Structures are given as structure tokens and as C-alpha cells.
Tab-separated table of C-alpha atoms (C1' of nucleotides) in Angstrom:
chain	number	residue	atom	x	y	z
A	26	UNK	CA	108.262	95.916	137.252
A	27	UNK	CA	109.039	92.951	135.209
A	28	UNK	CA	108.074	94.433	132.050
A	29	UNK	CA	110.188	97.399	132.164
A	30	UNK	CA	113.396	95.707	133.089
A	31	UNK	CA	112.654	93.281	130.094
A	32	UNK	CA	112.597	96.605	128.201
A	33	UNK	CA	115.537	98.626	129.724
A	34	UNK	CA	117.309	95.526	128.947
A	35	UNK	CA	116.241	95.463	124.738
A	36	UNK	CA	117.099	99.439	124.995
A	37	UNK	CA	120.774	98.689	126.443
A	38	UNK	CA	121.366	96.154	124.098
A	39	UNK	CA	120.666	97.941	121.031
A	40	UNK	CA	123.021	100.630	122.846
A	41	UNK	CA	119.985	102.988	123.504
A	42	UNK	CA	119.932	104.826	127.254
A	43	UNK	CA	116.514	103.980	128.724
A	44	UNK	CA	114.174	107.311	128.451
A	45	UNK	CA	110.592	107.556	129.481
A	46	UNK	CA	110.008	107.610	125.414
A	47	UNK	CA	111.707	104.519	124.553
A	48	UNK	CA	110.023	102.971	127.153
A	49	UNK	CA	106.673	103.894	126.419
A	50	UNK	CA	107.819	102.901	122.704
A	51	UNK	CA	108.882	99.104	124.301
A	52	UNK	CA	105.548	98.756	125.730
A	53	UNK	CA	103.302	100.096	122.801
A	54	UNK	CA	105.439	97.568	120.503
A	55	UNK	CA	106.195	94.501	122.923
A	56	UNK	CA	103.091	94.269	125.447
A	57	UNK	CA	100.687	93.723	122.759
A	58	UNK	CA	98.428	91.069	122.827
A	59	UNK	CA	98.996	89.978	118.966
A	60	UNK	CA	102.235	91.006	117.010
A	61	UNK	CA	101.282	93.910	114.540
A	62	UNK	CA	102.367	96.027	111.425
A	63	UNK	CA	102.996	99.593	111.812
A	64	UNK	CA	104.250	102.729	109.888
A	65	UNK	CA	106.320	105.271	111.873
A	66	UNK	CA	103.242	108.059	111.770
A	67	UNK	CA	100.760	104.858	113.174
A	68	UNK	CA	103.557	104.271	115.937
A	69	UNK	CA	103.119	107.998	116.994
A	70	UNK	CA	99.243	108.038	117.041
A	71	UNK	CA	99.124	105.150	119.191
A	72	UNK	CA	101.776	106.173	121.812
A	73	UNK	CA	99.589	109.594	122.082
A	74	UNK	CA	96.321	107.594	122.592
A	75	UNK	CA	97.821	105.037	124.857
A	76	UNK	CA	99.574	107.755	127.046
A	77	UNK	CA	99.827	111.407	128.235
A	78	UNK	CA	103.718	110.758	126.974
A	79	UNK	CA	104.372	112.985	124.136
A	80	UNK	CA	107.067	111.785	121.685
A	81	UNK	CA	108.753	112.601	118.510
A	82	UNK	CA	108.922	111.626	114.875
A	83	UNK	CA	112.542	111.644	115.568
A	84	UNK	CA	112.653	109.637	118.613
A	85	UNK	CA	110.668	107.195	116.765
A	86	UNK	CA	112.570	107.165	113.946
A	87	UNK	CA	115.835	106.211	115.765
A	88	UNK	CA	114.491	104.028	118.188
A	89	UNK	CA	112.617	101.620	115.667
A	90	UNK	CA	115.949	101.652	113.348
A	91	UNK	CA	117.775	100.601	116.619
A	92	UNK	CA	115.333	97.648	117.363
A	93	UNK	CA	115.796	96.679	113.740
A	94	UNK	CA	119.561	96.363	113.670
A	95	UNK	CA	119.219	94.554	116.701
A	96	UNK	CA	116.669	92.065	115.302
A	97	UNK	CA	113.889	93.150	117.713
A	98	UNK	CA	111.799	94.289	114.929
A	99	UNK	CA	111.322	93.836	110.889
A	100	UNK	CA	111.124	96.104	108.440
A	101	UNK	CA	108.643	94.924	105.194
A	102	UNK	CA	110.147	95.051	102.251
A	103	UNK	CA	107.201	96.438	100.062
A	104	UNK	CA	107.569	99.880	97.733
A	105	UNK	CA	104.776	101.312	99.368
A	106	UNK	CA	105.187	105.618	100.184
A	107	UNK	CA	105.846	104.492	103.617
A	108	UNK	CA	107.461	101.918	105.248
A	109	UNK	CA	105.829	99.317	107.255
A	110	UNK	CA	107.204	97.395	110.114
A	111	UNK	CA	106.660	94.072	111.850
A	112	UNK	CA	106.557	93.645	115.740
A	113	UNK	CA	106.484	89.412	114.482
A	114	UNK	CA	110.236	88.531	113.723
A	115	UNK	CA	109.829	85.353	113.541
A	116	UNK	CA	110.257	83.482	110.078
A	117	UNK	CA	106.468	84.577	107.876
A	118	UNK	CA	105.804	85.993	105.067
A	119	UNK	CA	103.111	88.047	103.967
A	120	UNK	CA	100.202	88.977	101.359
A	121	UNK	CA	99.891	92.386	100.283
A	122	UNK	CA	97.000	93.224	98.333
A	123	UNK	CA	97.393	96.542	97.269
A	124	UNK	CA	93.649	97.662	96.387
A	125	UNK	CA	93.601	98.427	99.636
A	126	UNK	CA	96.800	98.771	101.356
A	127	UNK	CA	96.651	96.216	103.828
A	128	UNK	CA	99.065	93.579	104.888
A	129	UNK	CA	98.136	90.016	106.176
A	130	UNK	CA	100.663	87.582	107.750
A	131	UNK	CA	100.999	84.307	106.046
A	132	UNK	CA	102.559	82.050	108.759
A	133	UNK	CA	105.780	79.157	107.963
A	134	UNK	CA	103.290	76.785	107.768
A	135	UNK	CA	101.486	78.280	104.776
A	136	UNK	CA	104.826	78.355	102.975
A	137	UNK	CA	106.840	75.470	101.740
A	138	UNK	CA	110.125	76.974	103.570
A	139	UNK	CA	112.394	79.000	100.793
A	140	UNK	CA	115.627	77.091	99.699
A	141	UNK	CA	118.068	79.343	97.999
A	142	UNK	CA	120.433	77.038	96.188
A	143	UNK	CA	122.581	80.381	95.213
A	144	UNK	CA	125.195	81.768	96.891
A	145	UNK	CA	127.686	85.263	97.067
A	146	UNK	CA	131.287	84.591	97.586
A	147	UNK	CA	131.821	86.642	101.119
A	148	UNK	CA	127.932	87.207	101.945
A	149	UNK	CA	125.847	85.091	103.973
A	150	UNK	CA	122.002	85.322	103.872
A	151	UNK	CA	120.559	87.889	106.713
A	152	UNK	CA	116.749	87.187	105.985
A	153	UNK	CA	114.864	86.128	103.548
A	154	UNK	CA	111.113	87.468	102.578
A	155	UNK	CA	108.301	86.315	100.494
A	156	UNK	CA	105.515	88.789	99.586
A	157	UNK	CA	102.868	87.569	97.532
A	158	UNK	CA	100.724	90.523	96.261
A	159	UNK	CA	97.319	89.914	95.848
A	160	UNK	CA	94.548	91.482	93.856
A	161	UNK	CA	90.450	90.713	93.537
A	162	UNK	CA	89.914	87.959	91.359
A	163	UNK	CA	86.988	88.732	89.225
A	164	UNK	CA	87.061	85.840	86.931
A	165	UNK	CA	86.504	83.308	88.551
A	166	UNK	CA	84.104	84.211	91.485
A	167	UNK	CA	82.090	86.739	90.080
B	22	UNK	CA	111.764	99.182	61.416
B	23	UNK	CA	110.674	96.057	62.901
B	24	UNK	CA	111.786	97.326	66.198
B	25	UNK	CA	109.714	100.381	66.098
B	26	UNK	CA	106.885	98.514	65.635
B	27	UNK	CA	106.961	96.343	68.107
B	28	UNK	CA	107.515	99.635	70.454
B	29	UNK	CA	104.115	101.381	68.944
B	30	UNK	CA	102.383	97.631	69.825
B	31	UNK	CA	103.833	97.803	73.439
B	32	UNK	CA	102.894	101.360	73.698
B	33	UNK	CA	99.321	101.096	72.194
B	34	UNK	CA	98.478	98.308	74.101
B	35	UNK	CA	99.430	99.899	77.505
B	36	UNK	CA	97.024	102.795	76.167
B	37	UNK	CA	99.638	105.254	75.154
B	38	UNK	CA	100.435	106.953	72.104
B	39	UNK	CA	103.364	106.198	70.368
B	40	UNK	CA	105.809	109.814	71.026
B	41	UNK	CA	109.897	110.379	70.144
B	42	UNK	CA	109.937	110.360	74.219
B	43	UNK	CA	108.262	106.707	74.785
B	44	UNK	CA	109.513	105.163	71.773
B	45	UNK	CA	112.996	106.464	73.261
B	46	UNK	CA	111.843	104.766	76.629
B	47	UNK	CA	110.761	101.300	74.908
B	48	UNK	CA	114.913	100.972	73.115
B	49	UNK	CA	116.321	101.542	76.611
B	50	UNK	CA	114.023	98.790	78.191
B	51	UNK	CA	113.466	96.645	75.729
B	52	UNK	CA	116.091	96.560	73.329
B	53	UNK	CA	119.118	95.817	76.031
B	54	UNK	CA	121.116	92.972	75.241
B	55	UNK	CA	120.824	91.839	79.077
B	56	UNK	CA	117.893	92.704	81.370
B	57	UNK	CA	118.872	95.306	84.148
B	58	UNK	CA	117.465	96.971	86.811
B	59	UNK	CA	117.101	100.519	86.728
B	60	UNK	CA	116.041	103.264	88.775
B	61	UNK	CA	114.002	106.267	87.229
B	62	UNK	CA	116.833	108.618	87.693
B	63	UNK	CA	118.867	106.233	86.362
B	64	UNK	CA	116.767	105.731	83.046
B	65	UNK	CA	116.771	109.394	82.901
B	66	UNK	CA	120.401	109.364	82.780
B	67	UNK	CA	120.924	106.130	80.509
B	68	UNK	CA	118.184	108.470	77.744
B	69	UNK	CA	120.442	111.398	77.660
B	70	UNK	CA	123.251	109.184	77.399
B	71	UNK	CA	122.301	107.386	74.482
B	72	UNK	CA	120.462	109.778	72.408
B	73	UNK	CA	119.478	113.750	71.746
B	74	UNK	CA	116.405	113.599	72.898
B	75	UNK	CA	115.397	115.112	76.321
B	76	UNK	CA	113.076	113.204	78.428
B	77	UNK	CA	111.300	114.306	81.584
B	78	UNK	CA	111.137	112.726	84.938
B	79	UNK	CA	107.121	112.953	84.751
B	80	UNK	CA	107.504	110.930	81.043
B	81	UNK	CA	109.254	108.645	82.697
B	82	UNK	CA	107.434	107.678	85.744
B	83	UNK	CA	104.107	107.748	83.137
B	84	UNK	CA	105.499	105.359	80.864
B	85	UNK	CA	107.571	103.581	83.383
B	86	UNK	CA	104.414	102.986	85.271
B	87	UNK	CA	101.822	102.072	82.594
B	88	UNK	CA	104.367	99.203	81.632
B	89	UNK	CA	104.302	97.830	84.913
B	90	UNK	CA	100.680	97.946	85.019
B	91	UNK	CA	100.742	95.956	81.703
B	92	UNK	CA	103.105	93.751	82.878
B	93	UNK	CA	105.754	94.569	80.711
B	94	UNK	CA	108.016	95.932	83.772
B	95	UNK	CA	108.029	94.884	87.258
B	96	UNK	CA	108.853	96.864	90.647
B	97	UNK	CA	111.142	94.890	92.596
B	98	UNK	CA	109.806	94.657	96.686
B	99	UNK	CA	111.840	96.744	98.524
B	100	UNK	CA	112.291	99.346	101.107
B	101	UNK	CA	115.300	101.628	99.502
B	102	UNK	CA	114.735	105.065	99.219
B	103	UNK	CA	114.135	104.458	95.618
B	104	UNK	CA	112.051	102.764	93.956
B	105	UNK	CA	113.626	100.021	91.579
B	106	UNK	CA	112.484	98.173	88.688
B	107	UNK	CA	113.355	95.618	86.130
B	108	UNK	CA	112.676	94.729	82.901
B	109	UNK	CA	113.250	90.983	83.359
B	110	UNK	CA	109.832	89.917	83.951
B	111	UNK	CA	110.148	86.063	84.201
B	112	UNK	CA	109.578	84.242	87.415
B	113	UNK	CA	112.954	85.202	89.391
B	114	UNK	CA	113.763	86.560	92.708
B	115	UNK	CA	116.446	88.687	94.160
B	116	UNK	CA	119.478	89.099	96.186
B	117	UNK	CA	119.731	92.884	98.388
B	118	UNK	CA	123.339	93.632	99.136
B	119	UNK	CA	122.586	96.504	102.035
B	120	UNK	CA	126.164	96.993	102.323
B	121	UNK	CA	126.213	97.987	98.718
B	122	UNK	CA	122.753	98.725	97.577
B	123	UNK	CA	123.076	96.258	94.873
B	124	UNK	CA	120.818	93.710	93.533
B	125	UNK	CA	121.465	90.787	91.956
B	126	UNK	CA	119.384	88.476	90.264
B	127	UNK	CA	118.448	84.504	91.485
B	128	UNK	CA	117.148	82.750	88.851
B	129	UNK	CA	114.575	80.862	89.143
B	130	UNK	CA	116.176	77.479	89.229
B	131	UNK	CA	118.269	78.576	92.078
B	132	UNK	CA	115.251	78.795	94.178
B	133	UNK	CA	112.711	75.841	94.808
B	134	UNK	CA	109.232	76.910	94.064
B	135	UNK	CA	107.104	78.846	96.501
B	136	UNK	CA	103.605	77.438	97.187
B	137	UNK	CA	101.595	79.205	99.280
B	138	UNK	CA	98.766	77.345	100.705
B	139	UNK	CA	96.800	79.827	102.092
B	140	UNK	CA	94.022	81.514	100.366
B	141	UNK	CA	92.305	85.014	101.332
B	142	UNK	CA	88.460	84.675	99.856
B	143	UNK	CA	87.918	86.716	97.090
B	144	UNK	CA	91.669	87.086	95.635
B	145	UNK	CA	94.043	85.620	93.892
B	146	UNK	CA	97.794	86.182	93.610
B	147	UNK	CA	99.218	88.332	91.131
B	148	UNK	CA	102.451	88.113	91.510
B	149	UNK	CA	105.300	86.478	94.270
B	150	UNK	CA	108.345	87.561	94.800
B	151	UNK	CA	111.273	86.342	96.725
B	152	UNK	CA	113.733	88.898	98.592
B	153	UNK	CA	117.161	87.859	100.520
B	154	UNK	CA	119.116	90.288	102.257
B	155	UNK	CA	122.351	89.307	102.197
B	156	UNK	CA	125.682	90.929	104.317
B	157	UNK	CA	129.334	90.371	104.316
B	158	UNK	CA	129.969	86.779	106.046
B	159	UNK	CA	132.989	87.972	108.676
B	160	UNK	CA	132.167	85.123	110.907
B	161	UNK	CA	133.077	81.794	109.139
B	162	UNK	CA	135.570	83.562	105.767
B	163	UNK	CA	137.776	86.368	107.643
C	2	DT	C1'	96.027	117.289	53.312
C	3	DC	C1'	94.856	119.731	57.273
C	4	DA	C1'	92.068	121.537	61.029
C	5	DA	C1'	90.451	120.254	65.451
C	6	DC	C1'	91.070	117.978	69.487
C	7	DA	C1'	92.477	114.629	72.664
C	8	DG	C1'	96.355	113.274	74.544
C	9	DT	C1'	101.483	114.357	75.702
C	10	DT	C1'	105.525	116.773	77.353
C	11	DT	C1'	107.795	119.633	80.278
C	12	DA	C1'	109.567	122.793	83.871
C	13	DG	C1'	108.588	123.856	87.918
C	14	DA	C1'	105.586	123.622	92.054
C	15	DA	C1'	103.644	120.781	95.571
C	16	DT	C1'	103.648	116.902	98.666
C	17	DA	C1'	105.317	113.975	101.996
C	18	DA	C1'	108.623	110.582	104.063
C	19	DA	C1'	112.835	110.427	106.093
C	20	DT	C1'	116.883	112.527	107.974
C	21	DA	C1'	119.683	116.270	109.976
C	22	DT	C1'	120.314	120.176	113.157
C	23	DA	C1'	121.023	122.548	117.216
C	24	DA	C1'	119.168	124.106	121.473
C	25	DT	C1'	117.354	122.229	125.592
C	26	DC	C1'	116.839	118.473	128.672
C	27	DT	C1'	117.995	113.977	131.210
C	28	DA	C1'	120.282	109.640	132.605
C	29	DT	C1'	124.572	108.172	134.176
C	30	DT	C1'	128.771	108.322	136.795
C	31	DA	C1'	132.255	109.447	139.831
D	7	DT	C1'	125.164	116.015	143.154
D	8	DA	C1'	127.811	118.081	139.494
D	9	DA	C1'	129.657	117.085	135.062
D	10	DT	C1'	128.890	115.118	130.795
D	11	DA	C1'	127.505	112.085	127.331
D	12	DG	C1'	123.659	111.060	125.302
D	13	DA	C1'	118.467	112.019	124.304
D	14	DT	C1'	114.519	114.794	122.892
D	15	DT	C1'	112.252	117.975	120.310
D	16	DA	C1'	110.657	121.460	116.991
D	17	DT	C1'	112.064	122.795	113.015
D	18	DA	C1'	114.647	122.828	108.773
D	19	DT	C1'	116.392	120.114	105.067
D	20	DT	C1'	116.580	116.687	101.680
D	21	DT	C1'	114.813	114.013	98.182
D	22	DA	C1'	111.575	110.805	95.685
D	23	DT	C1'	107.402	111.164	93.690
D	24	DT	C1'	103.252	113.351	92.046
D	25	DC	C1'	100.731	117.323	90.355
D	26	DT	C1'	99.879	121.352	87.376
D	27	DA	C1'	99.131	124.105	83.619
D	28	DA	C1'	100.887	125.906	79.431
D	29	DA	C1'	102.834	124.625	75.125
D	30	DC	C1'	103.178	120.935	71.907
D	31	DT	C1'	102.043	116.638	68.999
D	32	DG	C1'	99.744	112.461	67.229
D	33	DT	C1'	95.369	111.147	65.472
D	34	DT	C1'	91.160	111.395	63.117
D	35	DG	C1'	87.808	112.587	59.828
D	36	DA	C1'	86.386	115.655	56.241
DNA sequence: TCAACAGTTTAGAATAAATATAATCTATTA
DNA sequence: TAATAGATTATATTTATTCTAAACTGTTGA
């Protein structure tokens, strides 16, 4: 299959042998229709509902923080109890609007691009997130 | 004392009595010479440092919270095991140093404004915030 | 001023996310 | 296919944060 050699390939490359798990983790995250956020516990539920494939917080754990080093996934940065991730990592941004939890992708187009003018002797930029936390607006609208 | 005062205000208006703990708190935050950012362990520490008086971690996260909910703090975006805050509350973003687990402050000037043209029906923004990761630059400096 | 009470503080318990452990299992390779 | 390096898992551990309940304190009104 096409699909799992695209995947054993992302697994060696982020120096991960390729296990049924992982694999089933690869398609769960990569053969969705739309890109989507996820906690770790969310990951888990869907892998059980989308398979007979049993897998481990652990597993999980390691094998997201993997694709994330290797730039094949995004963590949020948002000081929520858990952390979210991002199956998009392309350049967005997001909204979070915290009365009820939820994140929304704001694509590049929405966002004049971010031009940081600043720089650190010896470091070089990695990425760079906006999140713009929203909240009901009562005043106006009401 | 004129400082005192201004602590009881702050305090009052973010619905809290004015106690030897939060008025402790408020000199910490508010009476730096430089903003910082802090984490609540940290604060914890920086208390018993400078003064007697014995503060709990439940005091803290109450108080700590309350101001952010007022405004007077704000909780800086990010996905550390810790949650960290700042009492600089102007328009400014941040660098991450993962290498170091440092943050550093770009001010606002450094960074062209963000405008976000999207809307989501019903809310407005409350607050944006700007995060760059930055790591060491071995490529082009070595 | 002071009693009553609503709100506060605190130590310690509870909760929950994330990480570590170690025994068992599996992919790789020679 | 056997040896082994790496993977998986259930479980334990760690640690930030929140909760709890008993003791304490600021506030208010008489």
C-alpha cells in the first residue's frame, strides 16, 4: 500500500521502527480528510474507535513527541491542563476562546504575516505563533 | 503609605480583601523596579525571600489568578510544564528559548502589528499574543 | 469598641497530565 | 531463524494545580 510506505517512511525518519501502533497512529493523524487538533487522551479514543488496535498512553506519548521534533506535527502553545496538537503544520494561527475550550484555525491569509524585527545573538527563529483568545462580546451585540 | 493604598485599590477592585498575605503579593508584583516573569513557585520563593511572612501556594494561585482576571497580570501562551506569568501587561510578545526555558521579552515596536481579519460571530478578541520559539543557530554562526 | 460573620489562610489531600520503569513482546539483521 | 535492539504496555511515579475543611482575620453595624 501506498499509504503505509508514506508512513513507514515518516516513522524511519523521525528514527521510530515501524510497529502496527505507530502505524495505526500515521493513519488516524495523516489520512484525514481535514487537518485537526487533538489532545493525547482524544488521540487514544479515536485509534480505539477507528480500530480493534489497542494502544498506549505511552506509545502515544512518544510517538507524537517524535513527529513533533521532526516537524510532522505542532504542538499549540496555549496554558490549557492539556496540551493540544495540530495535524496542520503549515504557517496559521489560531483563536482560542476559552468559554468553551475550543480552538479554531485562523489561516495566513487572515493574518498580516508576523515580522519580528528582534533578534538573539546565536538563536534563529524555529516558529512563530499567534493566538488570539477570544471571549463573547456582550456589548455590542446584545 | 501611598503604596499600600494603591495595593488595597488593586485588591478591592479584583474583589478581595486586603490581608498581610495579598498585600505581600501586590509589593512583589507591583512594586518591582523592572517587570518579570514569574512562576507561582517562583513567587512563593521571591515572598519568603523578601519578607517574614509565610504565604501559601493556594494564596498564591487565588490572588495570582483574580489579577489576571482583572487584568492586572497576564499568563503568557505556552506549553511548559508550568504555567508562567507576567506582570508587564502592555501590548508585547515573547521570545521561548526551549534550549533554556527562558523567555524574553519583544517589545512591541520590534514586532509590526497583528491584524487579524477574521471575525467569529458573536466574539470579540480579548487579548493577542505573539510567541517565537527560538533555538541555537549552528547552521550559519558555528 | 466589639461581637458576629463572611471571607481568608493554610496544610495537607485529591486530581490529573505527563513521564519513567521494567517485564514482555516484536522488528530487524546477519 | 536466532540474537538483539528497540517497542509496547500496565503500572508506578512525579509534579502542577485545585480542593477541602479547620482555624483565623477583616469588616460591619450596633
Amino acid at each position: 500500500m501506498a499509504y503505509a510506505e508514506q508512513y513507514i517512511d515518516k516513522l524511519r525518519k523521525s528514527g521510530l521502527r515501524p510497529t502496527k501502533q505507530r502505524i495505526k497512529i500515521c493513519e488516524v493523524l495523516f489520512d484525514a480528510e481535514k487537518t485537526f487538533h487533538f489532545t493525547i487522551k482524544e488521540l487514544v479514543k479515536i485509534i480505539e474507535n477507528q480500530a480493534n488496535i489497542k494502544v498506549s498512553l505511552a506509545t502515544v506519548y512518544n510517538t507524537v513527541h517524535a513527529f513533533i521534533k521532526k516537524g510532522y506535527l505542532k504542538e499549540i502553545p496555549l496554558n490549557a491542563s492539556q496540551s493540544y496538537y495540530d495535524t496542520n503544520v503549515t504557517h496559521h494561527h489560531h483563536f482560542f476562546d476559552e468559554e468553551e475550550n475550543k480552538l479554531i484555525d485562523i489561516h495566513q491569509d487572515d493574518v498580516d504575516e508576523v515580522n519580528i524585527k528582534r533578534t538573539i545573538p546565536g538563536k534563529k527563529i524555529r516558529s512563530v505563533e499567534v493566538i488570539a483568545k477570544i471571549v463573547s462580546d456582550n456589548q455590542s451585540q446584545k
